[in-house]
JSON list of C-alpha atoms in Angstrom, two decimals:
[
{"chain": "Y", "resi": 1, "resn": "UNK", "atom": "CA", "xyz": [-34.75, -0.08, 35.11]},
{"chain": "Y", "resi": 2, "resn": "UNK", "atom": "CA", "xyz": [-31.66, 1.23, 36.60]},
{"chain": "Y", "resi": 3, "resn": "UNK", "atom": "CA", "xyz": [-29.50, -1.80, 35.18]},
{"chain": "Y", "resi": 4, "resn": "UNK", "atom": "CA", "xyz": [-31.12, -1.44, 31.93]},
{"chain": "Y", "resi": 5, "resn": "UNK", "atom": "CA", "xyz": [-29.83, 2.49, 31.72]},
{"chain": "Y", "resi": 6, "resn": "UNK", "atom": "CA", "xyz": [-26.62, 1.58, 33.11]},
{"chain": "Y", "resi": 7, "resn": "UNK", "atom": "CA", "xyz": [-25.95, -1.69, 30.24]},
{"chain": "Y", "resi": 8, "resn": "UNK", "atom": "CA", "xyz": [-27.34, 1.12, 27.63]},
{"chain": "Y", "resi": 9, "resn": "UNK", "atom": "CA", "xyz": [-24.75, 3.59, 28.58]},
{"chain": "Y", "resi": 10, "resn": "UNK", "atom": "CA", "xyz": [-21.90, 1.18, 28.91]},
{"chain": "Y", "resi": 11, "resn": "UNK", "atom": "CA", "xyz": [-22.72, -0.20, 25.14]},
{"chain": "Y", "resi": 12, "resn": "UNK", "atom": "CA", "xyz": [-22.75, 3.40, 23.84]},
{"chain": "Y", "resi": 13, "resn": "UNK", "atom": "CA", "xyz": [-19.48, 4.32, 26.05]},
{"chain": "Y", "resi": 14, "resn": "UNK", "atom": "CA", "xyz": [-17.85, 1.42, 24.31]},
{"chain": "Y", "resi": 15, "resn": "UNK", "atom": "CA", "xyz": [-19.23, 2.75, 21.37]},
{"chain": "Y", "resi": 16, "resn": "UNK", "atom": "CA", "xyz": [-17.63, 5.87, 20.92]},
{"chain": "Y", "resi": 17, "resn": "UNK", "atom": "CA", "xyz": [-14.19, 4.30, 22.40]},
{"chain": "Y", "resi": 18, "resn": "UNK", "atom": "CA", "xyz": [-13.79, 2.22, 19.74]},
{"chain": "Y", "resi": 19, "resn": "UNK", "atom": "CA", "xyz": [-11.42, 4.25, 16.60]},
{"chain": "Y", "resi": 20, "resn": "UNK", "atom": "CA", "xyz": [-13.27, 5.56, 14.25]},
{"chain": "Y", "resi": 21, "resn": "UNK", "atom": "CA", "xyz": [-12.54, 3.39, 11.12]},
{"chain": "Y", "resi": 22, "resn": "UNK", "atom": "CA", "xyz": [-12.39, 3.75, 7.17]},
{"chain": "Y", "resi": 23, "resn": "UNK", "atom": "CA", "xyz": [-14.30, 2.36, 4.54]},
{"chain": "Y", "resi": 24, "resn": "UNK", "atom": "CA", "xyz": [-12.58, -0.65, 4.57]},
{"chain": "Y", "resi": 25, "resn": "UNK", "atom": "CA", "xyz": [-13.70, -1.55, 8.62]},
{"chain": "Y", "resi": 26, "resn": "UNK", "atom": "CA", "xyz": [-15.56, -4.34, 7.07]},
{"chain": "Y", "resi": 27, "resn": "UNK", "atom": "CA", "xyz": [-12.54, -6.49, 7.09]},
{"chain": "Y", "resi": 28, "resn": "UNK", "atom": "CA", "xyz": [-11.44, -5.70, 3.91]},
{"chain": "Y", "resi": 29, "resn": "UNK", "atom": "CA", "xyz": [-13.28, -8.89, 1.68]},
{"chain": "Y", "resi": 30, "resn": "UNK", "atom": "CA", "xyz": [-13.93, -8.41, -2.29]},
{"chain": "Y", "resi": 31, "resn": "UNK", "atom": "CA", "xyz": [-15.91, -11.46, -2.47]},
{"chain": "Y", "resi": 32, "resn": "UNK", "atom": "CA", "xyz": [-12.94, -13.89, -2.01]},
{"chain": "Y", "resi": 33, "resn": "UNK", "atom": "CA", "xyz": [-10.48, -11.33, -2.19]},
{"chain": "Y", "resi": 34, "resn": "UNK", "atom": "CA", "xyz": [-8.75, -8.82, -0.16]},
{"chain": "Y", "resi": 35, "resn": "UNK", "atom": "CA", "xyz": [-8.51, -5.02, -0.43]},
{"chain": "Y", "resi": 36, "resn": "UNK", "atom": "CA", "xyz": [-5.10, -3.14, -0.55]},
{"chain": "Y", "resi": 37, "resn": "UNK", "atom": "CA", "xyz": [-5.67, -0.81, 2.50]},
{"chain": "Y", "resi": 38, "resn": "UNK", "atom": "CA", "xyz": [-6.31, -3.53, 4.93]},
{"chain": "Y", "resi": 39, "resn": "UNK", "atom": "CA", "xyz": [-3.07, -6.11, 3.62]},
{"chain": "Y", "resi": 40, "resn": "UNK", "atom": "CA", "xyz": [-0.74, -2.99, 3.50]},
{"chain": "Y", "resi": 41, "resn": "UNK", "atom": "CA", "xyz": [-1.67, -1.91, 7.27]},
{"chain": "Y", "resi": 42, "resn": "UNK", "atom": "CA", "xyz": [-1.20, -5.24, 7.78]},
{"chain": "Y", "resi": 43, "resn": "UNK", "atom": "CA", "xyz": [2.10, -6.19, 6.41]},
{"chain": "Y", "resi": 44, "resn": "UNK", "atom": "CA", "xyz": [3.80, -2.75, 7.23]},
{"chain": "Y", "resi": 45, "resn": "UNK", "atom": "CA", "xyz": [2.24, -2.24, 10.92]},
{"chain": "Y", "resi": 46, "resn": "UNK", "atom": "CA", "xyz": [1.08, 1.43, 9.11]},
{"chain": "Y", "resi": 47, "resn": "UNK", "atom": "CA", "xyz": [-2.30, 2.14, 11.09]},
{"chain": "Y", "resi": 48, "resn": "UNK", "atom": "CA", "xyz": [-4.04, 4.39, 9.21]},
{"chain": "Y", "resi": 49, "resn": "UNK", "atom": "CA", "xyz": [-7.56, 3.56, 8.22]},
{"chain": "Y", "resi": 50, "resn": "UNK", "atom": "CA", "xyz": [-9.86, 4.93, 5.07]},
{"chain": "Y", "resi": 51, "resn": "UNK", "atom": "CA", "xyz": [-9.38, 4.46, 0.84]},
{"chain": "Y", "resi": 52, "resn": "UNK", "atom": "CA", "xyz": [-5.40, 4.75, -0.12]},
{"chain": "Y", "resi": 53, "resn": "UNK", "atom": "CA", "xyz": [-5.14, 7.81, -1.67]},
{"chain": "Y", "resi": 54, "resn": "UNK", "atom": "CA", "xyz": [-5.48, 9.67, 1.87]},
{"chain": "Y", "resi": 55, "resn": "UNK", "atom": "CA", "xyz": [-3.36, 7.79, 3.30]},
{"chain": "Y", "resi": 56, "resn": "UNK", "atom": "CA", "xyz": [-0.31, 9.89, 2.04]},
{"chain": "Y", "resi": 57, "resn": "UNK", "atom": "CA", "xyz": [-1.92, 13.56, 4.59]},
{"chain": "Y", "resi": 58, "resn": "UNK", "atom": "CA", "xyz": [-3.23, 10.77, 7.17]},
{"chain": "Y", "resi": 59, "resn": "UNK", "atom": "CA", "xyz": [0.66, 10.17, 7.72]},
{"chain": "Y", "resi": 60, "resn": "UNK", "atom": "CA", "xyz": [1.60, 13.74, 7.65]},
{"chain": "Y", "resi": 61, "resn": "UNK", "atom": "CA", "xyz": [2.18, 14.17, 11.62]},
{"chain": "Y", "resi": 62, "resn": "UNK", "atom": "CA", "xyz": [1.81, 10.60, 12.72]},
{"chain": "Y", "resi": 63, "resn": "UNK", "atom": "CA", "xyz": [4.70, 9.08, 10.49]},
{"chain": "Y", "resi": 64, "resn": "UNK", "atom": "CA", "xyz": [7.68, 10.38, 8.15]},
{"chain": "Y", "resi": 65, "resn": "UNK", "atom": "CA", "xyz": [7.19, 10.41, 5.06]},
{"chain": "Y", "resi": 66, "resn": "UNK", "atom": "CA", "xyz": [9.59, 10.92, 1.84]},
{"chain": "Y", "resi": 67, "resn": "UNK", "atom": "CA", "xyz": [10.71, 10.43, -1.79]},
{"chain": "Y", "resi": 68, "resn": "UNK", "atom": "CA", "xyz": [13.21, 7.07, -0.99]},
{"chain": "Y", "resi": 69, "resn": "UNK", "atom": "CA", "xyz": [12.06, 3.38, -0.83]},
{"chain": "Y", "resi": 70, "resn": "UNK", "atom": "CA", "xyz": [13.08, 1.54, 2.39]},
{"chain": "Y", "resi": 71, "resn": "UNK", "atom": "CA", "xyz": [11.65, -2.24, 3.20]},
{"chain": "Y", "resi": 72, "resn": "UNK", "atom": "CA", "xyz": [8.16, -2.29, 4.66]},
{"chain": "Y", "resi": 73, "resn": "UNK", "atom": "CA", "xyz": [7.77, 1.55, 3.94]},
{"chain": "Y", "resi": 74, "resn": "UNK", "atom": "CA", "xyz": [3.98, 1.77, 2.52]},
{"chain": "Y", "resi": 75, "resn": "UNK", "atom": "CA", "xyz": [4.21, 3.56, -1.15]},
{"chain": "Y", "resi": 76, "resn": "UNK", "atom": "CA", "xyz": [1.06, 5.54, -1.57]},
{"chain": "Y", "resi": 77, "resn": "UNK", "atom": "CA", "xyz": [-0.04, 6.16, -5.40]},
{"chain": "Y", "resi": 78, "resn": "UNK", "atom": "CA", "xyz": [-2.38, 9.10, -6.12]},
{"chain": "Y", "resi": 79, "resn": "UNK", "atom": "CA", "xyz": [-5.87, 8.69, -7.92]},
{"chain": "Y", "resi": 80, "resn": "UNK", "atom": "CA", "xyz": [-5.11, 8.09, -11.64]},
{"chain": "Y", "resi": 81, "resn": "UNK", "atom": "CA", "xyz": [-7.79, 7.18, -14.66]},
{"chain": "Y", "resi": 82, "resn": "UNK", "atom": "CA", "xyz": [-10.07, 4.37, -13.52]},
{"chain": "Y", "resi": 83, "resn": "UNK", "atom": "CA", "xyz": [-8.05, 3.88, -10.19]},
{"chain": "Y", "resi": 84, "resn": "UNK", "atom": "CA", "xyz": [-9.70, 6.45, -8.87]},
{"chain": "Y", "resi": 85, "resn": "UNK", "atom": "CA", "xyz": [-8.95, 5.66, -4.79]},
{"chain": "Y", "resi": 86, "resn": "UNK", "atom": "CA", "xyz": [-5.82, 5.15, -5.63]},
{"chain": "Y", "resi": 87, "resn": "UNK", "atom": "CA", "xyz": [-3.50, 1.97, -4.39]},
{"chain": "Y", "resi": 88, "resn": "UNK", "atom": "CA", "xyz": [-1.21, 1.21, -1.35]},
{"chain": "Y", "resi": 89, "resn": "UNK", "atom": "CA", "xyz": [1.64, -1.31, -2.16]},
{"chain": "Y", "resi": 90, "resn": "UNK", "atom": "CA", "xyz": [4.69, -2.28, 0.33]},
{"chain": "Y", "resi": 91, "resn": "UNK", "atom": "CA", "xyz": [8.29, -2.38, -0.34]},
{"chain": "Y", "resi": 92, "resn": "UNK", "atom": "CA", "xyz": [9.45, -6.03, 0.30]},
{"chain": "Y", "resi": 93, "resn": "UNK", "atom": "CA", "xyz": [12.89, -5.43, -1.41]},
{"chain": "Y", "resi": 94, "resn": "UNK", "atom": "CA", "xyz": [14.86, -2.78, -3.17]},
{"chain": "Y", "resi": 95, "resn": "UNK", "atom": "CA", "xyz": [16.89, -4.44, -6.05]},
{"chain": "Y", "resi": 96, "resn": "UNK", "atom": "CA", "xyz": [18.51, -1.08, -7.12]},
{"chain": "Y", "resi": 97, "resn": "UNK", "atom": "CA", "xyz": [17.63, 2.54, -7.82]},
{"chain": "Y", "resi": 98, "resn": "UNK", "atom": "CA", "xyz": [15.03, 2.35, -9.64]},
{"chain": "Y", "resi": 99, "resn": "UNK", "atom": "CA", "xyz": [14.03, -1.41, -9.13]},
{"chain": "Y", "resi": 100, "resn": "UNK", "atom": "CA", "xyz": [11.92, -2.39, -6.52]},
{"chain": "Y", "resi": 101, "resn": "UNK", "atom": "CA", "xyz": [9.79, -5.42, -5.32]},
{"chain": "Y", "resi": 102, "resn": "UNK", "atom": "CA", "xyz": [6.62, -4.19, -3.53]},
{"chain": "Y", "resi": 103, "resn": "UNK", "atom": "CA", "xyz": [3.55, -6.60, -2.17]},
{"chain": "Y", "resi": 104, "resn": "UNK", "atom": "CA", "xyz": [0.19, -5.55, -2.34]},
{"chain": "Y", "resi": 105, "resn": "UNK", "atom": "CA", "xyz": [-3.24, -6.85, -2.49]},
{"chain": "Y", "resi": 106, "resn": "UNK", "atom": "CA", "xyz": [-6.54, -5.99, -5.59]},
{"chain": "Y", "resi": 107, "resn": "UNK", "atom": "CA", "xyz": [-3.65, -5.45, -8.03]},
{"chain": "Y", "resi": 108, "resn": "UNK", "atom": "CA", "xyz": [-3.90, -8.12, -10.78]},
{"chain": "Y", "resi": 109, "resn": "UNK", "atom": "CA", "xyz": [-6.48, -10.35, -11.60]},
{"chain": "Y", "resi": 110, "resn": "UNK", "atom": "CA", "xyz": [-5.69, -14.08, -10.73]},
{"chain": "Y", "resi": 111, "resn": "UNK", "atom": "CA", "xyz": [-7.88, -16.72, -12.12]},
{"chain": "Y", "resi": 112, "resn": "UNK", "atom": "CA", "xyz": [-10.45, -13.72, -13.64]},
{"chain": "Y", "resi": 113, "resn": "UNK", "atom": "CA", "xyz": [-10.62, -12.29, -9.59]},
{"chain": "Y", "resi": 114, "resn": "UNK", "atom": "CA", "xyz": [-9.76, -9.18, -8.43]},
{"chain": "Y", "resi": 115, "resn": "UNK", "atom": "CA", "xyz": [-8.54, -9.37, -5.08]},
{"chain": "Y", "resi": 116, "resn": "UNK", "atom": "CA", "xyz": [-5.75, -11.40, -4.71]},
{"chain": "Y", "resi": 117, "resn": "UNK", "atom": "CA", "xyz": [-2.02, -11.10, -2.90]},
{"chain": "Y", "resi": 118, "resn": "UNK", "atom": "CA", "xyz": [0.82, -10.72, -4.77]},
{"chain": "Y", "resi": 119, "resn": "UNK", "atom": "CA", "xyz": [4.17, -10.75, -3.06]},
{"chain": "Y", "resi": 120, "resn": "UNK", "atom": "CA", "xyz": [7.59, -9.70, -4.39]},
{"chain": "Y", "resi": 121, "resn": "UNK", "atom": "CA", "xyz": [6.24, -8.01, -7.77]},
{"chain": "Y", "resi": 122, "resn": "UNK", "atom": "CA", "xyz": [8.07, -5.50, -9.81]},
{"chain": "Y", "resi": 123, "resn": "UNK", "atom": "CA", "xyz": [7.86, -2.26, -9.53]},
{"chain": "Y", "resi": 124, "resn": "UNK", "atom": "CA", "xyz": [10.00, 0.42, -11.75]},
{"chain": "Y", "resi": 125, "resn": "UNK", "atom": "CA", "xyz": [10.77, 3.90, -10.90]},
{"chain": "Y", "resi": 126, "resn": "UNK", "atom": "CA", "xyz": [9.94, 6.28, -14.17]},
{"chain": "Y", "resi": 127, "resn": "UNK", "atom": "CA", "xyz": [10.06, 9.61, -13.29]},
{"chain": "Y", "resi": 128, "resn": "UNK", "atom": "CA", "xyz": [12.33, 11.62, -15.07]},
{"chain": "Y", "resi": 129, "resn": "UNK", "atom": "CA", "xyz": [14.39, 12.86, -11.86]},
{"chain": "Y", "resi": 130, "resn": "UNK", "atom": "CA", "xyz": [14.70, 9.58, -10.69]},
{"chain": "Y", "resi": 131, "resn": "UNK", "atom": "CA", "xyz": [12.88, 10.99, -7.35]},
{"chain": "Y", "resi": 132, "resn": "UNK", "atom": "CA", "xyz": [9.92, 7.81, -7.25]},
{"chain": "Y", "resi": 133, "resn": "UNK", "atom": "CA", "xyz": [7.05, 10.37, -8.07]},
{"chain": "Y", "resi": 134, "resn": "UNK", "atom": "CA", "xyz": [6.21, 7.95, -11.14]},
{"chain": "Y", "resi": 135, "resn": "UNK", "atom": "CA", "xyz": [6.07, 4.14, -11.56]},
{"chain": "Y", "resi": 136, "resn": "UNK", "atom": "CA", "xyz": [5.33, 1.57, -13.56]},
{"chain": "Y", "resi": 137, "resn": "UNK", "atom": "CA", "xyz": [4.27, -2.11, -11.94]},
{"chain": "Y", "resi": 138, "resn": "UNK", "atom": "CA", "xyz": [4.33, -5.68, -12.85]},
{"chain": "Y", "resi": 139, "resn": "UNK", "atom": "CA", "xyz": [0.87, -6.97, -13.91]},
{"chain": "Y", "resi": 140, "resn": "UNK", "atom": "CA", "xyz": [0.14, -10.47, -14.05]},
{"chain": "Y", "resi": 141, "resn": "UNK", "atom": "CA", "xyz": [-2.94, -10.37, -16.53]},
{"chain": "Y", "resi": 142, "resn": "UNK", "atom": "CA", "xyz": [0.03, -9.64, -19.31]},
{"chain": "Y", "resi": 143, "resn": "UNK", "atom": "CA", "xyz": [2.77, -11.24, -17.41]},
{"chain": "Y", "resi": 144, "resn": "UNK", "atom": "CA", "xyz": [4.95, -8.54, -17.72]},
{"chain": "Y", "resi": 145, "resn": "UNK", "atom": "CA", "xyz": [5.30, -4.80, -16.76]},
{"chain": "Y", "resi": 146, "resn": "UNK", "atom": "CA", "xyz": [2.41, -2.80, -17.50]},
{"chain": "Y", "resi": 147, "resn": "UNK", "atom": "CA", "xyz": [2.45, 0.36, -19.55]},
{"chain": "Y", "resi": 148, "resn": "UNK", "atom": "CA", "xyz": [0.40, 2.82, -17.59]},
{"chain": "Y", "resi": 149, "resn": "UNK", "atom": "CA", "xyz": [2.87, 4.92, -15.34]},
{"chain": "Y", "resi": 150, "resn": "UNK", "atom": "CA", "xyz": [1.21, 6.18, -12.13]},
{"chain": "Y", "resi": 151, "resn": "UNK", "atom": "CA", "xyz": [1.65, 9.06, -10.19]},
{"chain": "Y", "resi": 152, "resn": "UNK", "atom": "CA", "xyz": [2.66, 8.60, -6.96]},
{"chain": "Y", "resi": 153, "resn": "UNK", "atom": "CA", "xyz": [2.66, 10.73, -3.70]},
{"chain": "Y", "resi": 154, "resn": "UNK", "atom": "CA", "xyz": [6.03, 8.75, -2.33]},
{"chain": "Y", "resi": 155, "resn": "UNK", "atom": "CA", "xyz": [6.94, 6.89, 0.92]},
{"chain": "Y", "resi": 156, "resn": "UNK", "atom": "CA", "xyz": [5.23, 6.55, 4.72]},
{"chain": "Y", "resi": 157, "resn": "UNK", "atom": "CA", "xyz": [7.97, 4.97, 6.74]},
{"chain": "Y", "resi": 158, "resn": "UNK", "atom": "CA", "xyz": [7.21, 2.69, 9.94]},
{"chain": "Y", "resi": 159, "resn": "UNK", "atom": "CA", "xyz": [8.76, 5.98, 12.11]},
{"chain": "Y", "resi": 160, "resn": "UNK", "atom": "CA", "xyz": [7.19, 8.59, 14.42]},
{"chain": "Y", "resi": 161, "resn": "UNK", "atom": "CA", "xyz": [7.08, 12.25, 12.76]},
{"chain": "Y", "resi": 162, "resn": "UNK", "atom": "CA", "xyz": [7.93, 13.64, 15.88]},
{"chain": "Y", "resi": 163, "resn": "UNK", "atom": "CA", "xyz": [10.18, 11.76, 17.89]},
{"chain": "Y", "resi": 164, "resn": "UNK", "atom": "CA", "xyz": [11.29, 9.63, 14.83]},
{"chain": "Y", "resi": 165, "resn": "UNK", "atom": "CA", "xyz": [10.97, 6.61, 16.84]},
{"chain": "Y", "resi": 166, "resn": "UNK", "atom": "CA", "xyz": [10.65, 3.17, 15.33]},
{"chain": "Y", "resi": 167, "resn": "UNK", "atom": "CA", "xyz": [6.70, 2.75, 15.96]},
{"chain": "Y", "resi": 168, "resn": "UNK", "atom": "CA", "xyz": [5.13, 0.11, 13.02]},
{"chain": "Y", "resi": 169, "resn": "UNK", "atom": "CA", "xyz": [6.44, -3.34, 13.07]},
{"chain": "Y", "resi": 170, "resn": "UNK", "atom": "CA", "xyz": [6.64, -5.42, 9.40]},
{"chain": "Y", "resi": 171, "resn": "UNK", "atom": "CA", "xyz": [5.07, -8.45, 9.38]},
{"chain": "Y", "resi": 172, "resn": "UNK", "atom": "CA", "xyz": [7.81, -11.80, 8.64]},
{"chain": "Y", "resi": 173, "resn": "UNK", "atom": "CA", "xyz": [5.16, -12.60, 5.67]},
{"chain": "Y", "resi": 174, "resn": "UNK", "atom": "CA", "xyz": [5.87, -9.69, 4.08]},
{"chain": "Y", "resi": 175, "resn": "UNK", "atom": "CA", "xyz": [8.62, -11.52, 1.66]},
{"chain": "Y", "resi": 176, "resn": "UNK", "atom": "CA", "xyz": [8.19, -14.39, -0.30]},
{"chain": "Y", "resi": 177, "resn": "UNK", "atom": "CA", "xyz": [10.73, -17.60, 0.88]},
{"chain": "Y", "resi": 178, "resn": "UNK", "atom": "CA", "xyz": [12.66, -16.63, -2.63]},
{"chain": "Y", "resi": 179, "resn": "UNK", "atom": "CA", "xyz": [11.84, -13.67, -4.43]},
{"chain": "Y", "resi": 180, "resn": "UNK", "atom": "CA", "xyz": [12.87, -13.74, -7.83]},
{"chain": "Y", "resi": 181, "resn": "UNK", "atom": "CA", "xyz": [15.58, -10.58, -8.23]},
{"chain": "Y", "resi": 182, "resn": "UNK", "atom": "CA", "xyz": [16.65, -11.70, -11.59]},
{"chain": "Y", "resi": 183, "resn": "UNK", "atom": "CA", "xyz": [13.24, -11.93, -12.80]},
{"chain": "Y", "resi": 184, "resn": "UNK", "atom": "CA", "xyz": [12.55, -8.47, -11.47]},
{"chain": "Y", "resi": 185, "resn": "UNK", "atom": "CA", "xyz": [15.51, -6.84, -13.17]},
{"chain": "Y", "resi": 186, "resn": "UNK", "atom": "CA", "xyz": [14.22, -8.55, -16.10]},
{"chain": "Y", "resi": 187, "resn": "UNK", "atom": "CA", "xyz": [10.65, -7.05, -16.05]},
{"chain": "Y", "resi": 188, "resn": "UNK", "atom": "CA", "xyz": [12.11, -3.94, -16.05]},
{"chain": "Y", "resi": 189, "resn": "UNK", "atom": "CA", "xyz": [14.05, -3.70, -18.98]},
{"chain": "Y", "resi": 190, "resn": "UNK", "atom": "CA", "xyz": [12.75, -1.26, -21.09]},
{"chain": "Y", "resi": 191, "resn": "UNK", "atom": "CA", "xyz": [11.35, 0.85, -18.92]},
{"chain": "Y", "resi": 192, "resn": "UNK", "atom": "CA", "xyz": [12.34, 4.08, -19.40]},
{"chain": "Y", "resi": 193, "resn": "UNK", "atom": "CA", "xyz": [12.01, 7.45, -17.44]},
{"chain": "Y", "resi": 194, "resn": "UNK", "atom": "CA", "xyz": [9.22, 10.21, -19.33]},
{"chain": "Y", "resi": 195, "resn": "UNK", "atom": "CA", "xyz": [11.03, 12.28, -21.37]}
]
């Protein structure tokens, strides 16, 4: 009886050690697809846990945060019309100010399923104050740049808040072999800041 006490409180012990996890612990699976929590902790080395639009306080004393774009810095978006848990996207390459490519997972429907990784998309700065607090992203179902503009929170960089140390580690599959710049310029013609 002893043993059985002693396995029992061992298994509950490991239990409570274990991090206390999200809603996406389950791995992350939409059916075939992936969620966009789980691929951008993965491709940024960001460990924070739970639905995307917490992410941004999460980070508040664990990583810096900001209003500038830097590769493999997660972009958090706030809860807008029907996305109402908002989205997590990573910056695989700035093409210029206000042009960047991001990669991110449950964006776009590909072959009718939500779900799906896109790398290297487009992704357009349209705030007015060019300060990245509104964007506008590329969305395969129209092959093109969609219209909504979402509000976003800004950047959670891969550094410590408090010693500013370099603590999250991008993953090499976070870029595409050739990521089409030109095409990503093009995408974002016309898209202009509010007024």
């Amino acid at each position: 009886m002893k043993g059985f006490w002693l396995k029992a409180l061992a298994g509950f012990a490991a239990l409570c050690a274990t991090p206390a996890i999200g809603q996406d612990s389950y791995d992350g699976r939409i059916g075939t697809g992936l969620e966009c929590v789980p691929y951008a902790r993965q491709m940024s080395g960001i460990q924070i846990y739970g639905n995307a639009w917490t992410w941004w306080e999460q980070a508040a004393d664990r990583y810096e945060e900001g209003a500038r774009p830097q590769v493999g810095a997660v972009l958090v978006f706030r809860p807008h019309g029907v996305m109402k848990l908002g989205h997590v996207a990573v910056v695989s390459k700035i093409v210029s100010g206000r042009i960047l490519m991001v990669s991110h997972a449950n964006w776009s429907r590909i072959g009718g399923v939500r779900g799906q990784i896109e790398r290297d998309v487009t992704l357009v700065d349209v705030s007015q104050n060019n300060d990245w607090s509104e964007v506008r992203v590329w969305w395969r179902d129209n092959h093109g740049l969609g219209t909504t503009r979402y509000p976003v929170y800004g950047f959670i960089y891969g550094n410590s808040a408090t010693s500013g140390e370099h603590i999250a580690h991008v993953s090499k599959d976070l870029v595409s072999a050739s990521p089409d710049i030109v095409g990503a310029v093009i995408d974002s013609l016309g898209a202009a800041p509010a007024n």
